[in-house]
Coordinates of C-alpha atoms in Angstrom, one line a residue:
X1 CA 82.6 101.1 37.8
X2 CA 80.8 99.9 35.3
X3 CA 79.6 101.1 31.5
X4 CA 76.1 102.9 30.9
X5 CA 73.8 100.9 28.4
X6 CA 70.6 102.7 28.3
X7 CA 68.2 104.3 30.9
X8 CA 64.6 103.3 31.6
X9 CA 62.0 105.5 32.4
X10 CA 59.6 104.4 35.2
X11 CA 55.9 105.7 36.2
X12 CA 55.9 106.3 40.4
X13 CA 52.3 106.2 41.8
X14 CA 53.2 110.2 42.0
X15 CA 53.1 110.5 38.2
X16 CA 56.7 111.6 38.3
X17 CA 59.1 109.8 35.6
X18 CA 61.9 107.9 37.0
X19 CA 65.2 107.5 35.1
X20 CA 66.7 103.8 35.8
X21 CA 70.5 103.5 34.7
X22 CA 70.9 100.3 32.7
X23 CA 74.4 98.6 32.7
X24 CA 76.5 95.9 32.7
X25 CA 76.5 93.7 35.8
X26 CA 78.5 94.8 38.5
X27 CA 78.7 93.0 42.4
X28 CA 78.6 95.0 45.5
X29 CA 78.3 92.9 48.8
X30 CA 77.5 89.9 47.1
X31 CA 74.5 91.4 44.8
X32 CA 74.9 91.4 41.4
X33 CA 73.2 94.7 40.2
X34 CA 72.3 95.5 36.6
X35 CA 70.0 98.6 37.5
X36 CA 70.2 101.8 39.5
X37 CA 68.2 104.7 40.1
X38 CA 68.9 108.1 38.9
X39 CA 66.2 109.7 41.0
X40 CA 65.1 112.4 38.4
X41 CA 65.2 114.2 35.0
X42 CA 67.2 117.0 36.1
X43 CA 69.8 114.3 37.8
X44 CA 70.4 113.1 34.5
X45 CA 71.2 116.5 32.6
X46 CA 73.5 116.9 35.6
X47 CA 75.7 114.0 35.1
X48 CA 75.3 114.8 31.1
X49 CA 75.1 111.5 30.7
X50 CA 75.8 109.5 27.1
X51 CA 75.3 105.3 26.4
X52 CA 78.8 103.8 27.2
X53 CA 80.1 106.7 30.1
X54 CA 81.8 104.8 33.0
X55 CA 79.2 105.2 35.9
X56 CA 80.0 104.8 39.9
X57 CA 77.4 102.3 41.1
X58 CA 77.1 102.1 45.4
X59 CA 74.8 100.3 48.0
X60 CA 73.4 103.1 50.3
X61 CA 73.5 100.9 53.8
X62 CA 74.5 98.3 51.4
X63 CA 71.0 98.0 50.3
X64 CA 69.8 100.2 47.5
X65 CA 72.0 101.4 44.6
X66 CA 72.5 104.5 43.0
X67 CA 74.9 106.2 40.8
X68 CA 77.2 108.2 42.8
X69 CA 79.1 109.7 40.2
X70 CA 79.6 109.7 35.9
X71 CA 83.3 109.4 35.5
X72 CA 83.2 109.9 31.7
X73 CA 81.4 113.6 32.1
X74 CA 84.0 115.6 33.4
X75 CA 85.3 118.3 31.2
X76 CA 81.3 118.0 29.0
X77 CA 79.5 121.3 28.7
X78 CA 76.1 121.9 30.4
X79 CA 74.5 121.0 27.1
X80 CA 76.7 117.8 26.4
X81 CA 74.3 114.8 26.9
X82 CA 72.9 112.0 24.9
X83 CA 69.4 113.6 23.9
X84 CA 68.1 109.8 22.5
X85 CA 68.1 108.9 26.6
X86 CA 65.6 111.7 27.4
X87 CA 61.6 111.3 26.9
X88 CA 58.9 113.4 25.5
X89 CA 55.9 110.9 26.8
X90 CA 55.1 109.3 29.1
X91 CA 56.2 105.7 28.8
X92 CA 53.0 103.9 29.9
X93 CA 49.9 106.3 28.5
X94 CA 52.2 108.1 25.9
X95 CA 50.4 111.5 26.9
X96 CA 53.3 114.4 27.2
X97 CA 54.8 114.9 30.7
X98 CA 54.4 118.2 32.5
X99 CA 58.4 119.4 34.2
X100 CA 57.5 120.0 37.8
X101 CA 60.2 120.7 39.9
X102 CA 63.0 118.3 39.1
X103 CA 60.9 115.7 37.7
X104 CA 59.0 114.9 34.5
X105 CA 55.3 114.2 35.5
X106 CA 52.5 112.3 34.1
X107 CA 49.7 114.2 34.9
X108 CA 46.8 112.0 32.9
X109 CA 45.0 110.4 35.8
X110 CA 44.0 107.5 33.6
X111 CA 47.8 106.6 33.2
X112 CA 47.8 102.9 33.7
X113 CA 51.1 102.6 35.3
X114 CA 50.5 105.5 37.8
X115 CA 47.1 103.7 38.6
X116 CA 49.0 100.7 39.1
X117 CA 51.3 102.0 41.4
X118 CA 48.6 103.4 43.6
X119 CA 47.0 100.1 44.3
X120 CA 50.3 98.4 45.0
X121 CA 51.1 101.1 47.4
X122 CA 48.0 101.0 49.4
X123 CA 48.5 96.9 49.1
X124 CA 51.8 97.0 50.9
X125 CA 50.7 99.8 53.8
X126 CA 48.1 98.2 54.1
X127 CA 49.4 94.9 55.2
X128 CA 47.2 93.0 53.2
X129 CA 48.2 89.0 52.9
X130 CA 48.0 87.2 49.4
X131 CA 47.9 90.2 47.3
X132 CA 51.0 90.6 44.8
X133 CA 52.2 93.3 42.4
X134 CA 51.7 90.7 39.6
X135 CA 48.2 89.8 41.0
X136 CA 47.4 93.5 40.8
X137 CA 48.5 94.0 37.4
X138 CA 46.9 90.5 36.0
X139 CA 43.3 92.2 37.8
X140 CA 44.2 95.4 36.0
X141 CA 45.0 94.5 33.1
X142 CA 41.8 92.1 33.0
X143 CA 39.7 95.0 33.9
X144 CA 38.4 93.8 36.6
X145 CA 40.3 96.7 38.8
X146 CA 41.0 100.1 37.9
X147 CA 41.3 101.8 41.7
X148 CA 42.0 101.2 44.8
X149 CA 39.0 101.3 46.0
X150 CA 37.6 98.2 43.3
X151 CA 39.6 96.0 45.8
X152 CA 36.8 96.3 48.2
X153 CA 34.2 95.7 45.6
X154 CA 35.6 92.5 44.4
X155 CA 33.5 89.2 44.5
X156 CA 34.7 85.8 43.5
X157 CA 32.7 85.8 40.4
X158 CA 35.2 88.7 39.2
X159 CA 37.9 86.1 39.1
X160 CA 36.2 83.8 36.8
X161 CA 38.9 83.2 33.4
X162 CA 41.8 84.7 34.9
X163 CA 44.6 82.5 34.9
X164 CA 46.2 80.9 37.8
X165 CA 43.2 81.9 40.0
X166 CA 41.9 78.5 42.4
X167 CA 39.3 78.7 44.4
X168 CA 41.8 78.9 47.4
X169 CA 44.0 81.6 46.1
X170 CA 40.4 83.7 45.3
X171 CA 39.5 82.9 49.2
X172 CA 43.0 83.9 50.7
X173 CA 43.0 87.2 48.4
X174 CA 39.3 88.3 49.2
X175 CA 39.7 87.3 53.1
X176 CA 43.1 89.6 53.0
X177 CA 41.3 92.8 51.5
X178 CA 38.6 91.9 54.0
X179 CA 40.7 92.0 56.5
X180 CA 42.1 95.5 55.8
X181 CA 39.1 97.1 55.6
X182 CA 38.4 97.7 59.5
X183 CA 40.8 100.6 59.9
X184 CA 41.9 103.4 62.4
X185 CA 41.4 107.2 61.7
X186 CA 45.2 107.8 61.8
X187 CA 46.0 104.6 60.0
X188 CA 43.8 105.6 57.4
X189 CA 45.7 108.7 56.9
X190 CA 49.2 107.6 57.3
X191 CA 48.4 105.1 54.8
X192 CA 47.8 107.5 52.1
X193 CA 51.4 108.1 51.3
X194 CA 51.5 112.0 52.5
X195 CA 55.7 112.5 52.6
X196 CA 56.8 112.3 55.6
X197 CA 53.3 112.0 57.3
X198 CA 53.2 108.9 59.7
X199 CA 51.1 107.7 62.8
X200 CA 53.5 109.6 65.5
X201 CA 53.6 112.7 63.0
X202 CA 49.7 112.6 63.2
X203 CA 49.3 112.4 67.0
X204 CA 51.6 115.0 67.5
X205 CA 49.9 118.0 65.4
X206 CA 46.6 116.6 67.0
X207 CA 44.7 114.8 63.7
X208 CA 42.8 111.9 65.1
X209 CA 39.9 111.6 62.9
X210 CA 39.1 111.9 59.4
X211 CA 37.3 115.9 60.8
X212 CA 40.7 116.8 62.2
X213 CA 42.6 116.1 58.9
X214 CA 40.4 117.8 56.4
X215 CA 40.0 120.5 58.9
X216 CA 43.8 120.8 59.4
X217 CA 45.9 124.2 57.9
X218 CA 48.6 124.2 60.2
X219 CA 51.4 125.1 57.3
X220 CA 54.1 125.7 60.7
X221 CA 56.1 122.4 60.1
X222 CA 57.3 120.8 56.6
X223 CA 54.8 117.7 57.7
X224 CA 52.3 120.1 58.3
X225 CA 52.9 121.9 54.7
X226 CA 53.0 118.6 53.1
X227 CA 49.0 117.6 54.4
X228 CA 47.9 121.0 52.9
X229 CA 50.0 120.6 49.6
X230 CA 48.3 117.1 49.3
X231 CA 44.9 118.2 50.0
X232 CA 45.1 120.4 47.5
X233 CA 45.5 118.1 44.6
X234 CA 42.1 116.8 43.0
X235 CA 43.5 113.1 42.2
X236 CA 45.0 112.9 46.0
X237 CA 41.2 114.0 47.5
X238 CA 39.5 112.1 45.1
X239 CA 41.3 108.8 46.4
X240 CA 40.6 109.7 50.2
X241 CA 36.7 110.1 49.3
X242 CA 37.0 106.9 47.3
X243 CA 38.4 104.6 50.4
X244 CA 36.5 106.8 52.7
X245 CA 33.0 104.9 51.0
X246 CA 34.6 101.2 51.0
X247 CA 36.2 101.3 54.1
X248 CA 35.4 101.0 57.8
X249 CA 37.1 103.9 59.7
X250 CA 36.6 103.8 63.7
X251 CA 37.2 107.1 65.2
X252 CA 38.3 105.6 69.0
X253 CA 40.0 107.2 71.4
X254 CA 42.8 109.4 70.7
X255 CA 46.0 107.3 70.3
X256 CA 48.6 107.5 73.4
X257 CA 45.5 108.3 75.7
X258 CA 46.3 105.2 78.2
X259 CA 50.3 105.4 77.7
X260 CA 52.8 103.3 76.0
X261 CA 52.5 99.4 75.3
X262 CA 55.1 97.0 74.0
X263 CA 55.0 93.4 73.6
X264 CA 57.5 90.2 73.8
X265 CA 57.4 86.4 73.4
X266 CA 54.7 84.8 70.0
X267 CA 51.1 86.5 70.5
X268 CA 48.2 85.2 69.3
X269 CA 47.8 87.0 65.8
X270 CA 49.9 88.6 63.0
X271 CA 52.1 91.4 64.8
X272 CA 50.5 94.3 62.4
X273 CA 46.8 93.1 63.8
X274 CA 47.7 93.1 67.4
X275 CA 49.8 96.7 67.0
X276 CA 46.1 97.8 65.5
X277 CA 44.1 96.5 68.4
X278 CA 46.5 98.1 70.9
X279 CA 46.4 101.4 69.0
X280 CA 42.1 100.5 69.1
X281 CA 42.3 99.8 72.5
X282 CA 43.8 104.1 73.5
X283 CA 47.6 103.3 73.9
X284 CA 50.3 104.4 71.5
X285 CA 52.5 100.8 70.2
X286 CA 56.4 101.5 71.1
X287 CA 58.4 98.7 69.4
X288 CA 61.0 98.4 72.2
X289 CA 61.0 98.1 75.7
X290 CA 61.8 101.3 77.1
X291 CA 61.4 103.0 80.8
X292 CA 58.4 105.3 80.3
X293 CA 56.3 102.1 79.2
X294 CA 53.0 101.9 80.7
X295 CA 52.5 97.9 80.2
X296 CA 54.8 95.1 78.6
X297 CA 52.8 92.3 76.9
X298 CA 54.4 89.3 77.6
X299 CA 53.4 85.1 77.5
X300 CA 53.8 84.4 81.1
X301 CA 54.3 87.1 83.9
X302 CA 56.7 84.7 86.0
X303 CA 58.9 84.6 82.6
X304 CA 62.4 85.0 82.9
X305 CA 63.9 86.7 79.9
X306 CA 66.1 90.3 80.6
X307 CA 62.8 92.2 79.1
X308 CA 60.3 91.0 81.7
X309 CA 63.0 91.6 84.4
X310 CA 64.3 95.2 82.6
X311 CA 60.3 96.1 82.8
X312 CA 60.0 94.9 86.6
X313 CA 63.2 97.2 87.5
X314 CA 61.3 99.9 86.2
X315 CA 58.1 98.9 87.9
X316 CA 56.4 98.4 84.4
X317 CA 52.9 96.3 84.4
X318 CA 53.4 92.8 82.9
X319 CA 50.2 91.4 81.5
X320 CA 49.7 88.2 79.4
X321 CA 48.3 88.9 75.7
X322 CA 45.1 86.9 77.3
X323 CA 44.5 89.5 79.7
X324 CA 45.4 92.5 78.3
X325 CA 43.1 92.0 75.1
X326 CA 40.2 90.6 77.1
X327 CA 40.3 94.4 78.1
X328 CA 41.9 93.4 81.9
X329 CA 44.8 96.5 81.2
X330 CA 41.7 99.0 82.4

């Protein structure tokens, strides 16, 4: 338990307007929290709340907080609630918020924060090494970025009287966008943040290639409902056409294709790159070693750990990381 101080209002890459809960420091598992989400305007109007209310802070799988309950509102009226906690703008562009479902959204597409958010978004999906939230915001800020897709346009002239910037920490943070720009159809499109939409989702409902998902109006499933509802917003098509000019998107084989590949032991590159080449190469990634694999990517072959001898039981195909990506698994 501990006592409301004030809520903050935070910009999602969505638009919607996030209500924070700000209070006095409370421990759960060790953590010492001072912040909790309230998930959305009409959340707080439920739990009529008012500065000083005794709130119930928890740790969802002891990991991320929320306010479970406001012990000071029982017995309030609908209508009794602290009015100086809501908002009538937007916190980061100050242009008024639109109610859509049970959120307050920014709908200015020039919001910074939202902007913001979309770049960091794409940053962490992507995988991409030496790029930080703060780095974005310093490039933003600087106007040197305004898009995700001014990532890929970046030069090392761009970083000239920024702060902080070395000529190694320019290198490391070009050579990571670099990196991500050689992409897969269906990474691609997981990648754009569609709920519930990932790479198994995709293969399922048959989208392989950029064609497939713009052509795709299959409404039968929520994840289905969910591509159409996003295609249909300007903002959300006129990111895809954006990436669609700076990045390289290989339409391979269709994922799966060749069966199921896992791998155990140190490989020879970053885990995420080696999933992508698998994925390039027609076989779906599984993370753990089960029975219907097709291949189990392993140092040696003659190893003795319970994997390799679990995936000879099974009469799996062992192949070292040398021979499978040298294109030997064929």
């Amino acid at each position: 338990e501990t006592p409301l101080n004030d809520i903050a209002w935070q910009v999602s890459r969505q638009g919607n307007i996030i209500p924070v809960a700000v209070f006095d420091p409370v421990f759960i598992g060790g953590a010492r929290l001072t912040r909790a989400s309230l998930n959305n305007y009409d959340n707080v109007l439920k739990l009529k709340i008012q500065k000083g209310d005794t709130l119930i802070v928890q740790r969802a799988n002891d990991v991320i907080p929320f306010i479970a309950e406001n012990k000071s509102s029982r017995g309030r009226s609908d209508d009794d609630f602290d009015q100086s906690l809501l908002i009538g703008e937007c916190p980061s562009c100050g242009s008024k918020p639109e109610k859509k479902g049970v959120h307050l959204q920014c709908v200015n597409s020039r919001c910074s924060e939202k902007n913001i958010q979309k770049i960091v978004y794409w940053v962490r999906n992507a995988d991409i090494d030496y790029v930080a939230e703060a780095t974005v915001r310093t490039l933003f800020e600087r106007g040197r970025i305004s898009a995700v897709r001014d990532l890929y346009t970046l030069e090392e002239k761009d970083f000239q009287g920024i702060e902080g910037f070395a000529e190694k920490k320019i290198n490391n943070f070009l050579k990571g966008v670099r990196d991500s720009k050689r992409i897969s159809s269906v990474d691609f499109i997981s990648r754009l943040g569609i709920p519930l939409v990932q790479k198994k989702s995709l293969i399922k409902m048959g989208i392989n290639s950029v064609d497939d998902f713009l052509s795709f109006n299959d409404d039968t499933y929520v994840m289905g409902r969910n591509i159409i509802e996003w295609k249909n917003d300007e903002e959300n098509i006129r990111l895809f056409n954006e990436l669609l000019e700076v990045l390289e998107i290989k339409d391979g084989e269709k994922n799966g294709t060749k069966g199921k590949a896992a791998m155990t032991g140190t490989g020879p590159a970053k885990r995420s790159d080696l999933i992508r080449k698998i994925e390039e190469m027609g076989f779906e990634f599984s993370p753990t070693v089960t029975r219907d694999l097709t291949v189990l990517i392993c140092e040696d072959v003659n190893g003795k750990s319970s994997k390799l001898d679990n995936a000879r039981k099974n009469n799996i195909k062992l192949m070292t990381y040398e021979d499978f990506f040298s294109g030997k698994n064929n």
